[in-house]
Short mmCIF file of C-alpha atoms and ligand atoms in Angstrom, two decimals:
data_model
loop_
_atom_site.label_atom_id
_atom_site.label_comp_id
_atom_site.label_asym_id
_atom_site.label_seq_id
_atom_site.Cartn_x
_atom_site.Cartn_y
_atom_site.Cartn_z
CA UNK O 1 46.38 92.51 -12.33
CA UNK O 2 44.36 95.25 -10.52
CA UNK O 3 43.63 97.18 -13.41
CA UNK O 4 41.31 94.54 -15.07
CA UNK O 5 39.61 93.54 -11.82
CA UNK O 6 37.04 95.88 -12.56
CA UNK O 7 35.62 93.47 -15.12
CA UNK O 8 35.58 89.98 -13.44
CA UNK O 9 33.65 88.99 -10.82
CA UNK O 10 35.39 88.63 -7.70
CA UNK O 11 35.16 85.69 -5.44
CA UNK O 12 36.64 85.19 -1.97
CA UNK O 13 37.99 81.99 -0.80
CA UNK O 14 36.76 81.87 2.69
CA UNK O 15 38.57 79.89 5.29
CA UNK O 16 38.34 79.28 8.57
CA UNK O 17 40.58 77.81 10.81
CA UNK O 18 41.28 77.09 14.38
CA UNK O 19 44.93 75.64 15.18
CA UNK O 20 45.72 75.45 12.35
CA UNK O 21 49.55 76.19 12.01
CA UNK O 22 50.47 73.09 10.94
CA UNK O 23 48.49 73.08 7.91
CA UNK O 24 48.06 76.49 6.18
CA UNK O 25 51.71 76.43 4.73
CA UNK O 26 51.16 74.20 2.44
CA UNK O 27 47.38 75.32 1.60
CA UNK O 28 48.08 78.54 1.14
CA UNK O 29 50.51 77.83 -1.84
CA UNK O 30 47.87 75.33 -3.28
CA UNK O 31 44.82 78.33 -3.32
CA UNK O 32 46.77 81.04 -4.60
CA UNK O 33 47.89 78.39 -7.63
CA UNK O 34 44.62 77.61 -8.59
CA UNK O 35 43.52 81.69 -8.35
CA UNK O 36 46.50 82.30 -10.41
CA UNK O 37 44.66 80.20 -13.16
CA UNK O 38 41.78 81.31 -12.42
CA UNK O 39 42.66 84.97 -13.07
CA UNK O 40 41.05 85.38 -16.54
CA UNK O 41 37.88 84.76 -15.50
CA UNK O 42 37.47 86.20 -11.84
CA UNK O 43 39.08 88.44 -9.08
CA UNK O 44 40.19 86.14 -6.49
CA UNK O 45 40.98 86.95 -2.86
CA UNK O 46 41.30 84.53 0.16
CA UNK O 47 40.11 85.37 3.83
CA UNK O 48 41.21 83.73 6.63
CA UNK O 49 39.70 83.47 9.24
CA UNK O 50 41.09 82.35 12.90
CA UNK O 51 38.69 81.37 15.22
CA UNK O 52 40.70 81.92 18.55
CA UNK O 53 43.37 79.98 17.73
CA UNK O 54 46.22 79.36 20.58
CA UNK O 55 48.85 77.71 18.50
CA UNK O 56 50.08 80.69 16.02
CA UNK O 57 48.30 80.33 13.80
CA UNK O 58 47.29 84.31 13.21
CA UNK O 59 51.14 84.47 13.04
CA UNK O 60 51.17 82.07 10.13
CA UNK O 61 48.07 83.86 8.69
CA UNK O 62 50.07 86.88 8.68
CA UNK O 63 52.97 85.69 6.73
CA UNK O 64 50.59 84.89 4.50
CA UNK O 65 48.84 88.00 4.23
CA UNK O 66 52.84 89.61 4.08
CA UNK O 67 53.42 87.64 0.96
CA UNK O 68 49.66 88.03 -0.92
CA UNK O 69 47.98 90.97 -1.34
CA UNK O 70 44.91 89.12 -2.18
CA UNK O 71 44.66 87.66 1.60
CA UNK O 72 42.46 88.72 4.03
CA UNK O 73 42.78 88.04 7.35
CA UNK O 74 40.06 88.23 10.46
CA UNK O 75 40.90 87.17 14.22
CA UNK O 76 37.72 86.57 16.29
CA UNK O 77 38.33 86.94 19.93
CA UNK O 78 37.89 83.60 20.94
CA UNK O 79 37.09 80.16 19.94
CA UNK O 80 33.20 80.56 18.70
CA UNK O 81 33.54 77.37 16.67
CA UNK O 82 33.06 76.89 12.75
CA UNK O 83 29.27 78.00 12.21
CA UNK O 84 29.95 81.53 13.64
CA UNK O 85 34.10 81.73 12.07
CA UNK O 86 32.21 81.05 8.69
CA UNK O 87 29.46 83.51 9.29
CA UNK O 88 32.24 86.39 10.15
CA UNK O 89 34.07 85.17 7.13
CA UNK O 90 31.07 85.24 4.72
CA UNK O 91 30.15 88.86 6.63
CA UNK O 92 32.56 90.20 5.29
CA UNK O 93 32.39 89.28 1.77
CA UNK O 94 30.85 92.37 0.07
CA UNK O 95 31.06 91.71 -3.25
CA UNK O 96 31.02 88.21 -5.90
CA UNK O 97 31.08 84.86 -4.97
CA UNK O 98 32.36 83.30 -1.97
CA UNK O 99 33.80 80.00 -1.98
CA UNK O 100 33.90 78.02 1.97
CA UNK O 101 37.12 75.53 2.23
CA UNK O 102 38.44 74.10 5.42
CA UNK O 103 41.93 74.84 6.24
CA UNK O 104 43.40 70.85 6.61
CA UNK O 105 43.34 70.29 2.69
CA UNK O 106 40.70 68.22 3.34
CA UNK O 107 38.14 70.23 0.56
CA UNK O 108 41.11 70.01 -2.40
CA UNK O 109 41.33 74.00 -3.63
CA UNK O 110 42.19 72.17 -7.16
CA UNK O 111 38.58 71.80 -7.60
CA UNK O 112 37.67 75.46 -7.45
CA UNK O 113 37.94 75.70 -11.03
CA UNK O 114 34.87 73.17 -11.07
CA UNK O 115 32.92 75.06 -8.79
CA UNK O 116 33.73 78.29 -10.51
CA UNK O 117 32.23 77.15 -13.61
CA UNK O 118 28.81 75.51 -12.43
CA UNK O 119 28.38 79.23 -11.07
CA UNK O 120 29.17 80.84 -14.65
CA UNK O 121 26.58 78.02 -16.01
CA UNK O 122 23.70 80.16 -13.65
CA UNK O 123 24.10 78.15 -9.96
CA UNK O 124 23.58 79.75 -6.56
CA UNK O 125 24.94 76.92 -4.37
CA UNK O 126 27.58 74.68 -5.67
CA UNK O 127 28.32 71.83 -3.03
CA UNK O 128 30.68 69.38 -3.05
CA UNK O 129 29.33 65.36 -2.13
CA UNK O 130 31.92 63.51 -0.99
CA UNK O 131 32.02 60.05 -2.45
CA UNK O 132 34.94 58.57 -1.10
CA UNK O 133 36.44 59.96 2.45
CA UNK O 134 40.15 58.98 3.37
CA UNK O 135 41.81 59.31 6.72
CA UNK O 136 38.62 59.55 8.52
CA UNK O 137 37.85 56.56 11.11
CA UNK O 138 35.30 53.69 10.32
CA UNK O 139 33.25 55.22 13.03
CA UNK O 140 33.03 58.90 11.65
CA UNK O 141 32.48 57.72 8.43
CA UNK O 142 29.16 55.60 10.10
CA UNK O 143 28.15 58.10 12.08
CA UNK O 144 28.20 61.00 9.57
CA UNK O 145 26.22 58.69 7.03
CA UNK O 146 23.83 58.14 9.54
CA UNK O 147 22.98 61.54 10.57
CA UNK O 148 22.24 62.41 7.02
CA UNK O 149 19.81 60.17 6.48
CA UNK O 150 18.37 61.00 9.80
CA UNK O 151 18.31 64.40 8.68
CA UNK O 152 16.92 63.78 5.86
CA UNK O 153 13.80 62.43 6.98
CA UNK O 154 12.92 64.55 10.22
CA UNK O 155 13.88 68.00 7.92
CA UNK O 156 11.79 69.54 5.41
CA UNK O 157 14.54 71.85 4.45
CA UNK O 158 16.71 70.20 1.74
CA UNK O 159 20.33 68.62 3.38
CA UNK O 160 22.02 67.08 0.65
CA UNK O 161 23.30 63.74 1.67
CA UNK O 162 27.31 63.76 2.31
CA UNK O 163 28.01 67.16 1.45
CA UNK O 164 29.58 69.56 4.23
CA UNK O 165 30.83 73.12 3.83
CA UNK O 166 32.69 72.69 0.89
CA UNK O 167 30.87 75.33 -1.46
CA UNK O 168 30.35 77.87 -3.60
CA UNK O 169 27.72 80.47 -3.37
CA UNK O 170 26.59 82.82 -5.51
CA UNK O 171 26.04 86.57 -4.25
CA UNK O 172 22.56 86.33 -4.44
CA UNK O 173 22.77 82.91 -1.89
CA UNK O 174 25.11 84.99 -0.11
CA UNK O 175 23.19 87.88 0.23
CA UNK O 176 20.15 85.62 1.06
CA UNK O 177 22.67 83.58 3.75
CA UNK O 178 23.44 86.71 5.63
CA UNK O 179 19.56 87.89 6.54
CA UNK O 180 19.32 84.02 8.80
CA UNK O 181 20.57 85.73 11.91
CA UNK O 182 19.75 82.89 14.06
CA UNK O 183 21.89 81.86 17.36
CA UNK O 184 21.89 78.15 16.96
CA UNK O 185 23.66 78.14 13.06
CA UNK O 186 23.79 74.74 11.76
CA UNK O 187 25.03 76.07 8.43
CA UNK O 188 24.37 73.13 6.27
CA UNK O 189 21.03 73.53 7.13
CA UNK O 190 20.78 77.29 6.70
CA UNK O 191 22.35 76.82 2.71
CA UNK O 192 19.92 74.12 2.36
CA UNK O 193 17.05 76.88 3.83
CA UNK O 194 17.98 79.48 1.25
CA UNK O 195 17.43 77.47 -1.87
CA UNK O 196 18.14 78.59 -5.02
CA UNK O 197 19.36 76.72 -7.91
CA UNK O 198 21.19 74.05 -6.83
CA UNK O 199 23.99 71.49 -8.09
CA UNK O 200 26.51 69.22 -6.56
CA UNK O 201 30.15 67.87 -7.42
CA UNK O 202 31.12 64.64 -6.09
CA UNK O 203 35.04 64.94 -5.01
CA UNK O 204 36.81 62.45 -2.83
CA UNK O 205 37.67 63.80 0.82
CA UNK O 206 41.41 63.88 1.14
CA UNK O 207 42.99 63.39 4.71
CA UNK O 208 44.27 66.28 6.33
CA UNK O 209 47.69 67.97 5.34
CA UNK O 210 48.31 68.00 9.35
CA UNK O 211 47.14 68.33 12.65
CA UNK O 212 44.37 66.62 14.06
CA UNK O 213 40.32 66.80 13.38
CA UNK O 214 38.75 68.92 15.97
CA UNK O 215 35.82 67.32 15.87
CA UNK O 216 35.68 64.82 18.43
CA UNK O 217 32.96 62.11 18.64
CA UNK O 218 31.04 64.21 21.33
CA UNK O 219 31.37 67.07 19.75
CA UNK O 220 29.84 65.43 16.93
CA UNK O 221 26.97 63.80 18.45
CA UNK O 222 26.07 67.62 20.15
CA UNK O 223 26.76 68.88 16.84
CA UNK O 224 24.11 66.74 15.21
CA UNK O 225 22.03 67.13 18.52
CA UNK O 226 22.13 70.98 16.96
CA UNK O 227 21.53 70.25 13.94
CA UNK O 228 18.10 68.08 14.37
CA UNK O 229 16.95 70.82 16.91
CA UNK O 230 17.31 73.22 14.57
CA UNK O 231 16.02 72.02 11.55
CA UNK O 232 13.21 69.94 12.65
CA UNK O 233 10.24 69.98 15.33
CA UNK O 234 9.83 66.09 14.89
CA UNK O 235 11.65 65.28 18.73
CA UNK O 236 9.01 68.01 20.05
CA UNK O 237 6.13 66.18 18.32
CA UNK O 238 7.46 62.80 19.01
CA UNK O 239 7.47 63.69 23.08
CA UNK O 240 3.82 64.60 22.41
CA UNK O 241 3.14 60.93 20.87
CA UNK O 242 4.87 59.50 23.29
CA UNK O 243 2.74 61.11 26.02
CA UNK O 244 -0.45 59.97 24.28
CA UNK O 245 0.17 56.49 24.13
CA UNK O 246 1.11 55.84 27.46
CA UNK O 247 -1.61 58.06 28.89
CA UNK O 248 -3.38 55.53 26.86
CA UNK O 249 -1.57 52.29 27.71
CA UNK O 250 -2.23 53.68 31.39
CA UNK O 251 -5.94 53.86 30.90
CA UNK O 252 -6.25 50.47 29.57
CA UNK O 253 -3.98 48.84 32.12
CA UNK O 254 -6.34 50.89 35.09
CA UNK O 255 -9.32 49.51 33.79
CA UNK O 256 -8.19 45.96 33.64
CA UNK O 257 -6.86 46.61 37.28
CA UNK O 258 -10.57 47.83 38.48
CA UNK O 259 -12.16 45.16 36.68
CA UNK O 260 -10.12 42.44 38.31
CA UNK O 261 -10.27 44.16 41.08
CA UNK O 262 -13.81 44.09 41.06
CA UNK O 263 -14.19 40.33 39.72
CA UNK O 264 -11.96 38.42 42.20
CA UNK O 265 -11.34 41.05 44.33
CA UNK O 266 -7.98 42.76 45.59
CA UNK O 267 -5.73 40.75 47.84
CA UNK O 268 -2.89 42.74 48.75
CA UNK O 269 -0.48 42.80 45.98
CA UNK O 270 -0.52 46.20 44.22
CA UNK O 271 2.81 46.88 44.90
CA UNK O 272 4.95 46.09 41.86
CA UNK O 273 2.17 47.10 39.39
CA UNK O 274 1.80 50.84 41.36
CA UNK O 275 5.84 50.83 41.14
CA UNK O 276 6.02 49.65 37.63
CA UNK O 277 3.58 52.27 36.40
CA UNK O 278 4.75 55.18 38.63
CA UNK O 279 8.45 54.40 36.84
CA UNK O 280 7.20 54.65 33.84
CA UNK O 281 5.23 57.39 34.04
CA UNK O 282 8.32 59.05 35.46
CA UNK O 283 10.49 58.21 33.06
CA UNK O 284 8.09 59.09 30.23
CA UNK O 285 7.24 62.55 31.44
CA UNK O 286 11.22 62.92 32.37
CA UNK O 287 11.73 62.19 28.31
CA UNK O 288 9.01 65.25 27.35
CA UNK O 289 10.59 67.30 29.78
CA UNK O 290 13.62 66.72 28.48
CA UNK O 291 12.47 67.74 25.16
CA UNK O 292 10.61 70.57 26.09
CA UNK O 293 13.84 71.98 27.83
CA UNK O 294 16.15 71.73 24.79
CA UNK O 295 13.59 73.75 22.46
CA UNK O 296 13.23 76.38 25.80
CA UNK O 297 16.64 76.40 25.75
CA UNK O 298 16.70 77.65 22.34
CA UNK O 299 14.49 80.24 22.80
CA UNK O 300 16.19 81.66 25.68
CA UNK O 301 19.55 81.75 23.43
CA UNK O 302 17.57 83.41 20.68
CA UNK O 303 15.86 85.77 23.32
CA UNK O 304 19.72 87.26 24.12
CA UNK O 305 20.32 88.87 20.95
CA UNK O 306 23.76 88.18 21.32
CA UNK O 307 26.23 88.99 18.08
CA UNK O 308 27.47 85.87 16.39
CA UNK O 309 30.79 86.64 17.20
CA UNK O 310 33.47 89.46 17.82
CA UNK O 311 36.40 90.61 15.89
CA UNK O 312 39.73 90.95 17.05
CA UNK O 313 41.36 92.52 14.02
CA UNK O 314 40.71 92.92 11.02
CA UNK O 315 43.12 93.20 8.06
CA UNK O 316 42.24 93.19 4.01
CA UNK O 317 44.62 92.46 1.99
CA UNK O 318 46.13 95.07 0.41
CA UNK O 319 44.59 94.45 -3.22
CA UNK O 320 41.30 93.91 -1.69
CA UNK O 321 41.16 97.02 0.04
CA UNK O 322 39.35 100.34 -1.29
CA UNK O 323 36.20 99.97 0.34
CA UNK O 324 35.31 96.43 -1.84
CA UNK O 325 34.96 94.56 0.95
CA UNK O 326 33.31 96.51 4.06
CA UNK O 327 33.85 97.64 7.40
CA UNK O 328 38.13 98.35 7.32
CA UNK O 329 39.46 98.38 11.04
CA UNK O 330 36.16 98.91 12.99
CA UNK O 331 34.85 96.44 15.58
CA UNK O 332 32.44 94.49 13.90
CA UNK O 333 29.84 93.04 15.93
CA UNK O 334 26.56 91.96 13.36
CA UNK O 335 23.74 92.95 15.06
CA UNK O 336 19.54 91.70 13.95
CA UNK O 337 18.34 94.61 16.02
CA UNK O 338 16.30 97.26 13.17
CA UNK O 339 18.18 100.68 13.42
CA UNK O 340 17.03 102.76 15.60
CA UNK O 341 15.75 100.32 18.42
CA UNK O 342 17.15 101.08 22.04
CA UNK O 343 19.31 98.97 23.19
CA UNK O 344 20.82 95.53 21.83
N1 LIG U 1 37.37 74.87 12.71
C1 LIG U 1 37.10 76.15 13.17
N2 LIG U 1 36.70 76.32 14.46
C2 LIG U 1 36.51 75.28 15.31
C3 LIG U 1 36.75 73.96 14.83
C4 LIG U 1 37.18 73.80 13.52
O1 LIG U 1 37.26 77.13 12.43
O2 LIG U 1 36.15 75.49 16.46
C5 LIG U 1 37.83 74.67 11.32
C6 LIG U 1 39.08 73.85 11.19
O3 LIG U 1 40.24 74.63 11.35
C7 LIG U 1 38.95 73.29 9.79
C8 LIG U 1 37.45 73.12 9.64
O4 LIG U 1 36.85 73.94 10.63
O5 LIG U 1 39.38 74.21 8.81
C9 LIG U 1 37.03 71.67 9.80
O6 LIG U 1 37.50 71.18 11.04
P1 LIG U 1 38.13 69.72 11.20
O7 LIG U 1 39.03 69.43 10.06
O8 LIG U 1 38.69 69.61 12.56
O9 LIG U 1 36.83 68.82 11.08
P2 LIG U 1 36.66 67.47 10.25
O10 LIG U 1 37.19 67.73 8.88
O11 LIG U 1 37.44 66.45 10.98
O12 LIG U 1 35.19 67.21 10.26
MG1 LIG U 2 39.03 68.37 8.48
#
């Protein structure tokens, strides 16, 4: 096997997981299949990755990794959620193609195949749409459609339309992926950013092998909170619209006060037309604020220069080794900060 790596491309299935014990037992079985088949026409390897995981499954990973010499494995040393487990995964992909899966079953490895050859026909980022999700509430399903759209509009960065991670990327996206540094990683967004030629495949979402989704319905609605934030200034401009107009609407309504005022004259009253407009006011200015703070917030994150992440351990698999892919063993902490700066 080794000795005609040399002349096909490799690609690295990249997979992160969190709790995921249940699950990668019978996915594991499932990629190595389809790389099996694959193994005319490229290298394959697999990286896990486990995102602070409390449930054993770096144990599991590590059976894995007994039994494959193409697996990877990298522990991070805590939960730092999907964005920044992909970004370590995709890190440490040195050379070829990498290929993002989740670790439920949900993105069928059986399709790899497809992916694999819209990349041989020239394509940078191969996405899967999902056309038909199963397993996934009535209220996901709503939401998620919704968002998109939303997206959609308030973005000028391309977000295709019911597509998540499920991808392949070419080295050249890959290389292009790893220069966006940025704290706040919405990656769907940051693919979309890089470009490239683009194509998708439409698969049907299958429900998870096990386990539950760890995406709750708040952390959903934050997660999409993220993703607007990130990708758009629209909320920032709206706040300023919204100022406008009822510094406008305010003007008017004063006028119309003095001129009454000065027409009949003022008895009294006042009161719930000073309270109505002070609330409003209030409210409005409470809504900019609001606004203002989240992009603030932002910059302060930025402004930290903190790594994405940090490794626990680090482990290639055994064919992978040889210097291919980088950084064997050390403590890997990806830093934006130009060599030779102080500090960081
Ligand atoms: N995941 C992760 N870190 C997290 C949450 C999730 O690496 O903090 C992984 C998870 O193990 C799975 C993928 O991201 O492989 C998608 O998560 P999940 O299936 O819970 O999301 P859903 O498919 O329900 O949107
Ligand atoms: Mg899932």
């Amino acid at each position: 096997m080794t000795s005609r790596a040399a002349d096909r491309d490799p690609l690295t299935i990249v997979v992160a997981a969190f709790n995921e014990a249940e699950a990668l037992p019978s996915l594991h079985p499932r990629i190595a299949a389809v790389l099996d088949g694959l193994q005319g026409d490229v290298d394959g390897r697999v990286l896990y990755v486990d995102d602070g995981s409390r449930d054993g499954t770096w144990d599991v990973m590590r059976g894995i990794a007994n039994g494959d010499a193409r697996v990877s494995l990298l522990r991070l040393s805590r939960n730092f959620g999907k964005e920044a487990a992909l970004t370590a995964g995709l890190d440490r992909v040195e050379q070829g193609a990498a290929m993002i899966l989740d670790a439920d079953g949900q993105d069928p490895p059986e399709l790899i195949p497809q992916f694999v050859a819209k990349w041989r026909e020239g394509y940078d980022d191969v996405h899967g749409t999902r056309v038909g999700r199963e397993g996934e509430t009535w209220l996901k399903k709503t939401t998620a459609h919704a968002f998109y759209r939303v997206m959609q509009r308030l973005s000028k960065t391309p977000i295709p339309a019911d597509t998540g991670d499920f991808r392949l990327l070419s080295p050249r996206a890959l290389a292009a992926l790893r220069q966006l540094r940025e704290r706040h990683r919405f990656m769907k967004g940051l693919f979309g950013w890089v470009g490239f030629e683009r194509v998708s495949i439409a698969y049907h979402r299958e429900p998870r092998l096990a386990g539950k989704s760890k995406f709750s319905l708040w952390r959903l609605w934050n997660f999409a909170l993220e993703g607007i934030t990130s990708f758009s200034t629209v909320p920032l401009r709206l706040a300023t619209y919204l100022g406008v107009l009822t510094a406008l609407l305010a003007f008017v309504y004063a006028l119309w006060v003095v001129a009454k005022a000065l027409l009949w004259g003022d008895d009294v009253a006042g009161y719930p037309s000073m309270m109505a407009v002070i609330l409003f006011l209030g409210g409005v200015q409470l809504v900019a604020l609001g606004m203002i703070g989240e992009y603030l917030g932002r910059l302060y994150e930025e402004s930290k220069q903190r790594p994405l992440y940090l490794v626990d351990s680090w482990r290639p698999g055994l064919e992978v080794s040889s210097g291919r892919v980088h950084g064997e063993g050390e403590s890997h902490a990806y830093r934006t900060t130009p060599a030779g700066r102080q500090g960081a």
